[in-house]
Amino acid sequence: MVPSMRALTLSLLFASAAWGQTVTFTTDSDFGRGTTNRVVAVDAGGALRLDAPPVARSTAVWSTNYLYGYVVKLDALTGRQLARYDSSTTPTGDAGTPLPPPNEYCNFSSTGACPGRLAVDEWGDAWVVNRAFGKQGTLTRIAGSLERCVDRNDSGVIDTSFEVSGDNLVSVVPAAGEYLGQSDECLLATVAVGSPNQWPRGVAVDKTGVVWVATHQDGRLHRFAPTFPVPTYLGAVTTGGNPYSLAAAGDYVVISSSGGNLVRRVHITTLATQSVTCSGLGGTYGVVATPTGDVAWLGGYFTGTSVYRANFATNSCSAFNTSSQVTAVTLDLAGNTWACGYNTHTVHKLSPAGVILGSYPAGGTNPHGLSVDAQGNLWVLNHGPTPNLSKINVNTGAIIGTYPLAGPGVPNGDPYNYADFTGQQLAKQQPFTRNGSWQVVVDAGYPRVPWSQVRWNLEDAGAEPVGTSLAVSVRAADSLAGLADAGFTPATNGAALSSVAGQFAEVSVAFNGGLATPVFSDVTLQGVCSAFSAACCAADVHCDDGNACTVDQCPDAGRSCFHLLVRGCCNVAADCNDNNACTTDTCSGDGGTCQRTSVPGCCNVAADCNDGNACTTDMCSGDGGTCTRLPIRGCCNVNADCDDGNACTADSCSGDGGTCTHAPIAGCCNVAADCNDGNACTADTCSGDGGTCTRTPIASCCNVAADCNDNNACTADSCSGDGGTCTRSPIAGCCNVAADCNDNNACTADSCSGDGGTCTRTPIAGCCNVNADCNDGNACTADRCSGDDGTCSATPIAGCCNVAADCNDNDVCTADGCSGDGGTCTHTPVGMGCCRSAQDCDDQNACTTDSCEGTMRCGHAPVAGCCRTSADCAAGQECAQGTCRTSDGAQADGGQSEVDAGTGTSVKPNGCG
């Protein structure tokens, strides 16, 4: 749809003119300059996303009056009736069997539209199925808001039903003006569903917006695209059974059947059917499904007193007894299941696991429909005692209010619904609208400006989740009227635009989503000129170079400026420069004319300086310069021209332009220079003009090194040059006398070999100056010098050794060692067997004679006849008191021994002990 001129003007008013050709939108303030449709700011700010669908914010509750063919709309906040509509209008296309007239009574066989289920889509529109028993069943669409209605009579206002009397009830009495019937411009369209007499019953809106209608008699599901205002038929799928109610969730539509033990679901894309068997089930009434579509809850009205839970993911079914005949079921916003107890006039609350959490009064009798509003409250359709809608707090079960469905002139026909009559089940699975847009118009300030590129979502907040998209397009024109008629050019992010040019550029962003939303964080519209200037212009005004003598032009938007010079025009004197330095050039003013005045005495070339004198060279200093006339050396016109001012020459001229002759006068001088004898070391003087020369030697002056000889053989004599000064440098190592060789060392005898000779320094034996001169190389002495020209002393260091010999302790039973130069001694015992005397050799054996031999080793000689045990004796002998004896007691060796009375050991005879 092309935006109106008013919309474009408003968009421009909210967008600041770029006054250049690059503009970025990235903040809430920036995006606020454009216009939005179903797009809102991201909570964190500085970005846009799709809004929640209108139904998610809706405060509408809908109900049908199936006996008299009405649909009533209430405010969920107050319970006030907002509007009342017919349930059908003239169907689009071939409707088959003629429809009953509006508001005809339903007799369940041949009269009445008999509206039944009603479901709400994401826009808040209500979709009503008319069963029309015996005739053609239909689907009717009623707009959920004024913006969705169609001004069919072009009156400029929407003619539709309103409650205006203040009694909170919508009257059908014509005089009240609250009900418009077939003239209601919010009653959008009615289309036929299936063949006649097939009883459309179930209705549901899936997450893509497709409307599903089930025909009970032939077991088919019909699909309608929600094209506005008239839906488009997409075809049907046969599922079997007798579909009674529908619920959309996830990728599925779940079916309740009035007979049999199967619960079915149909995939909304592949149209494949899947079923779960519930044993003993004889049919179900209402149905609701979890947002994924994997679990369905169904009312078991036809079978008994249970709520059934069919799990398609596990192919299982469970029954939960409520002690009531259950008709409608729904889910609250916390995921709990609510069920109508038809015969007990109650509603039951079950956890997701099937645990009954409470049972509460329904607010009327025979509850026949359930839905939850956007605030989370439960709405119950009650047949009696007077048909009403009750509103219940899902946390406490308390009745918040009870609201009638009838009104003035409206019979008390029964309410009837098993579908999502608030739209909140759909809002759970589609948290964002499927499409929206944002547009903004930028004014470049000048016509024909080209736009080169669009970049967007360069910030981290930008996102396009799977299943969503952002489509950016641009158009441009030189007027707002032209912009409204211009076509959009799709833009590729960061790619060059082609043929998009104009003073006004409009950026349009289409948001596509549903289950998720794209996020639009920023957009930059880039032109060929980031800013207008002479280098990139859009109009002649950008080309003004401030020069009154140029015609400034912008050849085309996006190009650089032309500056054409005006012949003969000047702004300042510099514009009048004739390149003649000898004229004064002036300009009469900006855009004026030139005047040129000759400068007196000025020259540009030598010819301007000719003075007619053959003896001068005439020259000019350059452009705008002055003349110089230099006499030509040696040129003369008369003799007087030859006077060289030298009294020592005779001057003469050969004629005009001739040459001079200057003959020297012998022996004559004028100045000292005339007396120069070439010797820099003489002062040459002249007595005056035409005088004579005098030459006096200059003291201390030299011309060559020989002039500087000081007769010292130990200096190198040199002269700095002609008329210079002498330098005398000592020759290293040279001496003339012994004093030249003094090294200030009292321990050397210093002498010189002669003039120009060399020094000899002989050490004086035994002489020292410092301790270091006394080092004797022995680490075990402390070496000292008594002072300058002193003597050395070496004091042994106690306990110090250099070699093992320094450590001899004169003990034959130790091994003496030294740790090294300046080290310490060690004395290690030699080991067992070393002796100094026989006492060192006592082996505590009374039968040996112990001795220390010459090798300092112990000897142990056995004592004849001595024993310690009988084993030491010969056969037939025994040891008694240290001596071997025969059995008669005689000593074997005839010797004698004694036994120490204290120790019981033998005492060796002959001094062996």
XYZ file of N, CA and C in Angstrom, residues 380-565:
558
model
N -16.145 -17.906 31.824
C -16.985 -19.102 31.717
C -18.312 -18.716 31.065
N -18.705 -19.448 30.004
C -20.021 -19.278 29.367
C -21.023 -20.175 30.091
N -22.049 -19.572 30.670
C -23.064 -20.324 31.410
C -24.409 -20.217 30.705
N -25.109 -21.379 30.611
C -26.436 -21.385 29.974
C -27.474 -20.680 30.838
N -27.371 -20.768 32.116
C -28.434 -20.212 32.951
C -27.893 -19.797 34.301
N -28.823 -19.454 35.208
C -30.281 -19.391 34.926
C -30.620 -18.361 33.866
N -29.815 -17.277 33.773
C -29.882 -16.358 32.642
C -28.538 -16.433 31.945
N -28.511 -16.651 30.620
C -27.224 -16.801 29.924
C -26.260 -15.662 30.302
N -25.046 -16.059 30.674
C -24.083 -15.041 31.096
C -22.654 -15.500 30.849
N -21.764 -14.551 31.076
C -20.319 -14.819 31.145
C -19.874 -14.467 32.559
N -19.190 -15.414 33.216
C -18.640 -15.109 34.529
C -17.124 -15.020 34.435
N -16.560 -14.168 35.285
C -15.117 -13.924 35.304
C -14.578 -14.412 36.647
N -13.566 -15.296 36.620
C -13.092 -15.979 37.821
C -11.594 -15.744 37.985
N -11.157 -15.512 39.222
C -9.744 -15.401 39.556
C -9.129 -16.799 39.555
N -8.127 -17.039 38.697
C -7.570 -18.390 38.557
C -6.742 -18.801 39.761
N -6.342 -17.857 40.588
C -5.539 -18.199 41.764
C -6.402 -18.605 42.957
N -7.534 -17.929 43.101
C -8.386 -18.209 44.260
C -9.672 -18.928 43.908
N -10.080 -18.909 42.647
C -11.351 -19.492 42.241
C -12.521 -18.585 42.530
N -12.257 -17.374 43.042
C -13.339 -16.456 43.384
C -13.940 -15.856 42.115
N -15.267 -15.646 42.135
C -15.962 -15.024 41.013
C -15.760 -13.520 41.097
N -15.158 -12.951 40.058
C -14.906 -11.511 40.016
C -16.164 -10.768 39.590
N -16.922 -11.354 38.683
C -18.160 -10.723 38.225
C -18.931 -11.642 37.303
N -20.209 -11.347 37.138
C -21.072 -12.102 36.233
C -21.753 -11.100 35.329
N -21.728 -11.342 34.011
C -22.155 -10.347 33.051
C -23.138 -10.959 32.067
N -24.325 -10.329 31.864
C -25.352 -10.894 30.972
C -24.936 -10.791 29.512
N -25.482 -11.709 28.698
C -25.232 -11.701 27.261
C -26.414 -11.157 26.489
N -27.583 -11.170 27.110
C -28.771 -10.615 26.469
C -28.745 -9.106 26.564
N -29.708 -8.464 25.951
C -29.852 -7.028 26.007
C -31.234 -6.628 25.562
N -31.521 -5.355 25.567
C -32.843 -4.912 25.119
C -33.162 -5.417 23.717
N -34.279 -6.159 23.613
C -34.698 -6.692 22.318
C -33.995 -7.960 21.937
N -33.098 -8.470 22.809
C -32.331 -9.670 22.495
C -32.892 -10.831 23.319
N -33.417 -11.884 22.679
C -33.913 -13.034 23.451
C -32.756 -13.701 24.194
N -33.124 -14.435 25.238
C -32.105 -15.123 26.025
C -31.695 -16.420 25.351
N -31.108 -16.316 24.194
C -30.613 -17.503 23.524
C -29.341 -18.007 24.188
N -29.050 -19.288 24.031
C -27.917 -19.901 24.726
C -26.567 -19.475 24.141
N -25.602 -19.224 25.038
C -24.210 -19.064 24.572
C -23.597 -20.444 24.315
N -22.631 -20.479 23.423
C -22.142 -21.796 23.039
C -20.761 -21.634 22.415
N -19.727 -22.264 23.020
C -18.388 -22.156 22.411
C -17.433 -23.134 23.070
N -16.570 -23.745 22.265
C -15.499 -24.610 22.776
C -14.157 -24.222 22.153
N -14.045 -22.963 21.782
C -12.825 -22.524 21.096
C -12.167 -21.392 21.883
N -11.128 -20.842 21.294
C -10.307 -19.809 21.925
C -10.974 -18.460 21.691
N -12.008 -18.120 22.492
C -12.801 -16.924 22.204
C -12.191 -15.640 22.751
N -10.958 -15.710 23.327
C -10.198 -14.485 23.657
C -8.917 -14.373 22.835
N -8.499 -15.469 22.209
C -7.274 -15.455 21.406
C -6.001 -15.679 22.188
N -6.080 -15.905 23.492
C -4.864 -16.003 24.301
C -4.128 -17.322 24.119
N -4.815 -18.384 23.697
C -4.090 -19.625 23.400
C -3.185 -19.422 22.183
N -3.673 -18.635 21.223
C -2.844 -18.300 20.055
C -1.681 -17.400 20.467
N -1.962 -16.433 21.362
C -0.908 -15.492 21.774
C 0.236 -16.203 22.472
N -0.050 -17.344 23.129
C 1.012 -18.105 23.800
C 2.045 -18.627 22.808
N 1.571 -19.043 21.663
C 2.487 -19.677 20.710
C 2.949 -18.731 19.614
N 2.393 -17.534 19.585
C 2.860 -16.545 18.616
C 3.034 -15.225 19.337
N 4.179 -15.063 20.055
C 4.356 -13.878 20.915
C 4.578 -12.587 20.140
N 4.848 -12.682 18.827
C 5.073 -11.480 18.038
C 4.180 -11.511 16.803
N 3.804 -10.358 16.328
C 3.071 -10.281 15.074
C 3.957 -10.764 13.934
N 3.325 -11.120 12.841
C 4.100 -11.708 11.737
C 4.757 -10.663 10.856
N 4.191 -9.450 10.864
C 4.807 -8.440 10.010
C 4.559 -7.055 10.585
N 5.437 -6.160 10.238
C 5.339 -4.772 10.658
C 6.300 -3.954 9.815
N 6.347 -2.671 10.085
C 7.208 -1.830 9.248
C 7.611 -0.566 9.984
N 8.686 0.045 9.488
C 9.148 1.357 9.929
C 9.616 2.106 8.692
N 9.158 3.365 8.567
C 9.588 4.190 7.435
C 10.055 5.541 7.954
N 10.981 6.124 7.200
C 11.410 7.473 7.521
C 11.798 8.171 6.219
N 11.513 9.472 6.163
C 11.840 10.276 4.983
C 12.963 11.249 5.354
N 13.956 11.323 4.492
C 15.105 12.208 4.702
C 15.117 13.264 3.607
N 15.326 14.494 3.985
C 15.405 15.615 3.049
C 16.868 15.996 2.859
N 17.385 15.761 1.653
C 18.777 16.126 1.366
C 18.932 17.633 1.178
N 17.795 18.336 0.934
C 17.853 19.783 0.793
C 17.943 20.269 -0.642
N 18.264 19.380 -1.583
C 18.459 19.788 -2.980
C 17.941 18.692 -3.907
N 17.478 19.063 -5.084
C 16.944 18.054 -6.020
C 18.042 17.226 -6.674
N 17.630 16.075 -7.153
C 18.435 15.184 -8.003
C 19.631 14.553 -7.302
N 19.696 14.619 -5.974
C 20.863 14.035 -5.304
C 20.795 12.506 -5.386
N 21.873 11.859 -5.751
C 21.859 10.387 -5.829
C 22.163 9.761 -4.461
N 21.493 8.655 -4.155
C 21.714 7.894 -2.916
C 22.399 6.594 -3.291
N 23.488 6.265 -2.594
C 24.366 5.206 -3.092
C 24.321 3.904 -2.312
N 23.900 3.927 -1.044
C 24.055 2.697 -0.245
C 23.187 2.777 1.007
N 22.737 1.595 1.450
C 22.059 1.480 2.749
C 22.775 0.381 3.537
N 23.108 0.688 4.805
C 23.719 -0.300 5.700
C 22.864 -0.393 6.950
N 22.683 -1.590 7.463
C 21.881 -1.712 8.676
C 22.372 -2.871 9.539
N 21.920 -2.850 10.804
C 22.264 -3.881 11.796
C 23.766 -4.083 11.920
N 24.498 -2.970 11.976
C 25.938 -3.058 12.220
C 26.238 -3.164 13.713
N 25.245 -2.895 14.548
C 25.428 -2.986 15.991
C 25.076 -4.387 16.476
N 25.618 -4.755 17.642
C 25.422 -6.113 18.172
C 23.965 -6.422 18.459
N 23.160 -5.414 18.748
C 21.760 -5.667 19.105
C 20.954 -6.175 17.924
N 21.386 -5.893 16.686
C 20.648 -6.334 15.510
C 20.634 -7.853 15.390
N 19.502 -8.388 14.929
C 19.382 -9.849 14.834
C 18.281 -10.220 13.850
N 18.480 -11.350 13.156
C 17.466 -11.954 12.305
C 17.408 -13.447 12.623
N 16.689 -13.832 13.692
C 16.596 -15.259 14.042
C 16.014 -16.061 12.892
N 16.277 -17.360 12.920
C 15.743 -18.259 11.891
C 14.233 -18.092 11.825
N 13.713 -17.979 10.618
C 12.282 -17.821 10.443
C 11.831 -16.376 10.414
N 12.779 -15.442 10.561
C 12.445 -14.021 10.527
C 13.271 -13.342 9.440
N 12.881 -12.121 9.107
C 13.654 -11.388 8.100
C 13.401 -9.893 8.247
N 14.354 -9.131 7.732
C 14.237 -7.682 7.612
C 14.453 -7.335 6.139
N 13.486 -6.698 5.527
C 13.602 -6.311 4.124
C 13.649 -4.787 4.061
N 14.755 -4.250 3.551
C 14.950 -2.803 3.490
C 14.843 -2.357 2.041
N 14.088 -1.291 1.796
C 13.962 -0.749 0.443
C 14.015 0.774 0.517
N 14.337 1.382 -0.622
C 14.534 2.826 -0.674
C 13.862 3.369 -1.932
N 13.324 4.550 -1.813
C 12.859 5.284 -2.995
C 13.190 6.755 -2.796
N 13.216 7.500 -3.897
C 13.580 8.910 -3.818
C 12.872 9.683 -4.912
N 12.629 10.958 -4.646
C 12.015 11.854 -5.625
C 12.337 13.276 -5.196
N 12.093 14.229 -6.099
C 12.417 15.621 -5.809
C 11.277 16.359 -5.121
N 10.153 15.656 -4.876
C 9.041 16.254 -4.143
C 8.353 15.162 -3.352
N 7.615 15.572 -2.325
C 6.880 14.586 -1.543
C 5.786 13.934 -2.369
N 5.168 14.722 -3.258
C 4.149 14.145 -4.128
C 4.773 13.092 -5.043
N 5.937 13.423 -5.586
C 6.616 12.447 -6.441
C 7.078 11.240 -5.661
N 7.469 11.442 -4.406
C 7.916 10.323 -3.577
C 6.775 9.340 -3.340
N 5.559 9.858 -3.145
C 4.413 8.983 -2.903
C 4.123 8.097 -4.101
N 4.483 8.565 -5.296
C 4.222 7.775 -6.512
C 5.413 6.935 -6.940
N 6.564 7.154 -6.314
C 7.778 6.438 -6.740
C 7.760 4.992 -6.257
N 8.401 4.137 -7.006
C 8.528 2.741 -6.597
C 9.747 2.538 -5.707
N 9.620 1.571 -4.804
C 10.731 1.264 -3.913
C 11.748 0.370 -4.626
N 13.023 0.575 -4.297
C 14.108 -0.280 -4.784
C 14.609 -1.134 -3.627
N 14.532 -2.476 -3.733
C 15.056 -3.321 -2.642
C 16.541 -3.057 -2.444
N 16.956 -3.006 -1.196
C 18.357 -2.734 -0.881
C 19.012 -3.990 -0.326
N 20.281 -4.179 -0.704
C 21.114 -5.225 -0.115
C 22.077 -4.556 0.847
N 22.198 -5.111 2.030
C 22.988 -4.495 3.097
C 24.418 -4.216 2.629
N 24.775 -2.921 2.566
C 26.125 -2.522 2.190
C 26.412 -2.490 0.710
N 25.438 -2.922 -0.138
C 25.664 -2.949 -1.589
C 25.263 -1.606 -2.203
N 25.781 -1.334 -3.386
C 25.515 -0.076 -4.066
C 24.064 -0.023 -4.539
N 23.446 1.165 -4.384
C 22.118 1.404 -4.944
C 22.273 1.911 -6.374
N 21.278 1.647 -7.173
C 21.335 2.083 -8.565
C 20.078 2.883 -8.885
N 20.263 4.067 -9.472
C 19.160 4.891 -9.958
C 18.186 5.285 -8.869
N 18.707 5.568 -7.683
C 17.871 6.108 -6.605
C 18.364 7.524 -6.344
N 17.600 8.525 -6.817
C 18.050 9.904 -6.706
C 16.858 10.807 -6.482
N 17.070 11.849 -5.706
C 16.019 12.819 -5.448
C 16.287 13.543 -4.148
N 15.630 14.697 -3.985
C 15.812 15.467 -2.760
C 15.285 14.720 -1.553
N 14.164 14.023 -1.705
C 13.548 13.292 -0.602
C 13.781 11.804 -0.809
N 14.344 11.166 0.202
C 14.561 9.714 0.147
C 13.787 9.073 1.288
N 13.115 7.985 0.997
C 12.365 7.258 2.023
C 12.960 5.859 2.184
N 13.296 5.525 3.435
C 13.769 4.180 3.774
C 12.605 3.436 4.406
N 12.299 2.259 3.886
C 11.219 1.433 4.428
C 11.795 0.090 4.862
N 11.472 -0.325 6.088
C 11.954 -1.592 6.628
C 10.753 -2.478 6.925
N 10.682 -3.619 6.284
C 9.612 -4.583 6.523
C 10.111 -5.658 7.486
N 9.413 -5.825 8.604
C 9.730 -6.837 9.609
C 8.847 -8.058 9.359
N 9.461 -9.235 9.341
C 8.698 -10.477 9.209
C 9.118 -11.425 10.317
N 8.152 -11.952 11.040
C 8.460 -12.842 12.159
C 7.249 -13.642 12.565
N 6.967 -13.699 13.847
C 5.835 -14.453 14.380
C 6.235 -15.166 15.649
N 6.869 -16.333 15.477
C 7.329 -17.072 16.647
C 8.560 -16.410 17.251
N 9.272 -15.666 16.454
C 10.403 -14.873 16.921
C 10.338 -13.548 16.197
N 11.173 -12.615 16.608
C 11.156 -11.300 15.963
C 12.561 -10.899 15.547
N 12.695 -10.321 14.364
C 13.989 -9.706 14.044
C 14.138 -8.413 14.841
N 15.367 -8.002 15.053
C 15.652 -6.753 15.771
C 16.434 -5.839 14.830
N 15.939 -4.634 14.678
C 16.543 -3.643 13.785
C 17.260 -2.622 14.663
N 18.602 -2.650 14.664
C 19.370 -1.837 15.609
C 19.799 -0.488 15.035
N 20.009 -0.407 13.732
C 20.520 0.835 13.161
C 20.400 0.783 11.655
N 20.365 1.942 11.019
C 20.389 2.018 9.554
C 21.067 3.327 9.167
N 21.894 3.240 8.154
C 22.575 4.423 7.610
C 22.270 4.517 6.125
N 21.710 5.652 5.713
C 21.474 5.942 4.304
C 22.641 6.789 3.817
N 23.378 6.254 2.865
C 24.627 6.884 2.399
C 24.437 7.423 0.984
N 24.850 8.654 0.777
C 24.822 9.215 -0.561
C 26.211 9.286 -1.151
N 26.284 9.727 -2.398
C 27.613 9.864 -3.007
C 28.373 11.015 -2.365
N 27.643 11.926 -1.697
C 28.293 13.015 -0.982
C 28.060 12.819 0.503
N 29.126 12.548 1.267
C 28.941 12.444 2.711
C 28.548 13.802 3.277
N 29.031 14.868 2.659
C 28.600 16.228 2.972
C 28.747 17.044 1.692
N 27.834 17.988 1.427
C 27.882 18.748 0.191
C 29.000 19.785 0.274
N 29.780 19.865 -0.794
C 30.901 20.794 -0.866
C 31.243 20.992 -2.328
N 32.265 21.783 -2.572
C 32.683 21.996 -3.953
C 33.157 20.704 -4.592
N 33.680 19.788 -3.775
C 34.167 18.520 -4.321
C 33.037 17.563 -4.633
N 31.891 17.723 -3.968
C 30.731 16.861 -4.211
C 29.498 17.728 -3.974
N 28.928 18.261 -5.055
C 27.883 19.275 -4.924
C 26.537 18.716 -5.332
N 25.504 19.482 -4.936
C 24.149 19.148 -5.373
C 23.494 20.338 -6.065
N 24.002 21.542 -5.813
C 23.452 22.756 -6.421
C 24.568 23.775 -6.562
N 24.277 24.827 -7.371
C 25.299 25.855 -7.605
C 25.740 26.519 -6.313
N 24.830 26.546 -5.314
C 25.167 27.210 -4.061
C 26.356 26.551 -3.372
N 26.567 25.252 -3.629
C 27.698 24.549 -3.022
C 29.021 24.913 -3.698
N 28.944 25.638 -4.833
C 30.140 25.886 -5.648
C 30.702 27.296 -5.470
N 30.086 28.100 -4.659
C 30.537 29.486 -4.507
C 31.961 29.515 -3.956
N 32.896 29.995 -4.794
C 34.295 30.073 -4.366
C 34.656 31.466 -3.858
N 33.655 32.347 -3.747
C 33.910 33.686 -3.230
C 34.628 34.593 -4.217
N 34.691 34.188 -5.473
C 35.410 34.946 -6.490
C 34.394 35.578 -7.428
N 34.329 36.935 -7.436
C 33.353 37.631 -8.279
C 33.687 37.509 -9.751
N 34.861 37.027 -10.065
C 35.286 36.911 -11.462
C 35.157 35.495 -11.990
N 34.385 34.613 -11.261
C 34.129 33.266 -11.788
C 32.628 33.028 -11.807
N 32.202 32.242 -12.773
C 30.821 31.757 -12.832
C 30.853 30.347 -12.232
N 30.177 30.143 -11.054
C 30.257 28.883 -10.305
C 29.052 28.010 -10.649
N 29.324 26.751 -11.042
C 28.252 25.867 -11.469
C 28.467 24.454 -10.907
N 27.354 23.814 -10.507
C 27.354 22.375 -10.171
C 26.774 21.643 -11.372
N 27.560 20.877 -12.094
C 27.057 20.247 -13.323
C 25.941 19.242 -13.057
N 26.006 18.558 -11.921
C 24.971 17.583 -11.555
C 25.226 17.161 -10.114
N 24.188 16.735 -9.433
C 24.323 16.316 -8.033
C 25.304 15.152 -7.928
N 26.209 15.266 -6.962
C 27.199 14.219 -6.741
C 28.493 14.434 -7.483
N 28.573 15.516 -8.308
C 29.812 15.789 -9.035
C 30.513 17.007 -8.429
N 31.708 17.309 -8.931
C 32.456 18.454 -8.419
C 32.105 19.711 -9.212
N 32.396 20.875 -8.636
C 31.978 22.158 -9.199
C 32.873 22.606 -10.361
N 32.287 23.426 -11.264
C 33.027 24.132 -12.301
C 33.106 25.606 -11.898
N 34.264 26.235 -12.174
C 34.451 27.670 -11.913
C 35.002 28.295 -13.197
N 34.171 29.014 -13.974
C 34.569 29.586 -15.266
C 35.003 31.044 -15.040
N 36.232 31.404 -15.486
C 36.761 32.755 -15.319
C 36.069 33.729 -16.275
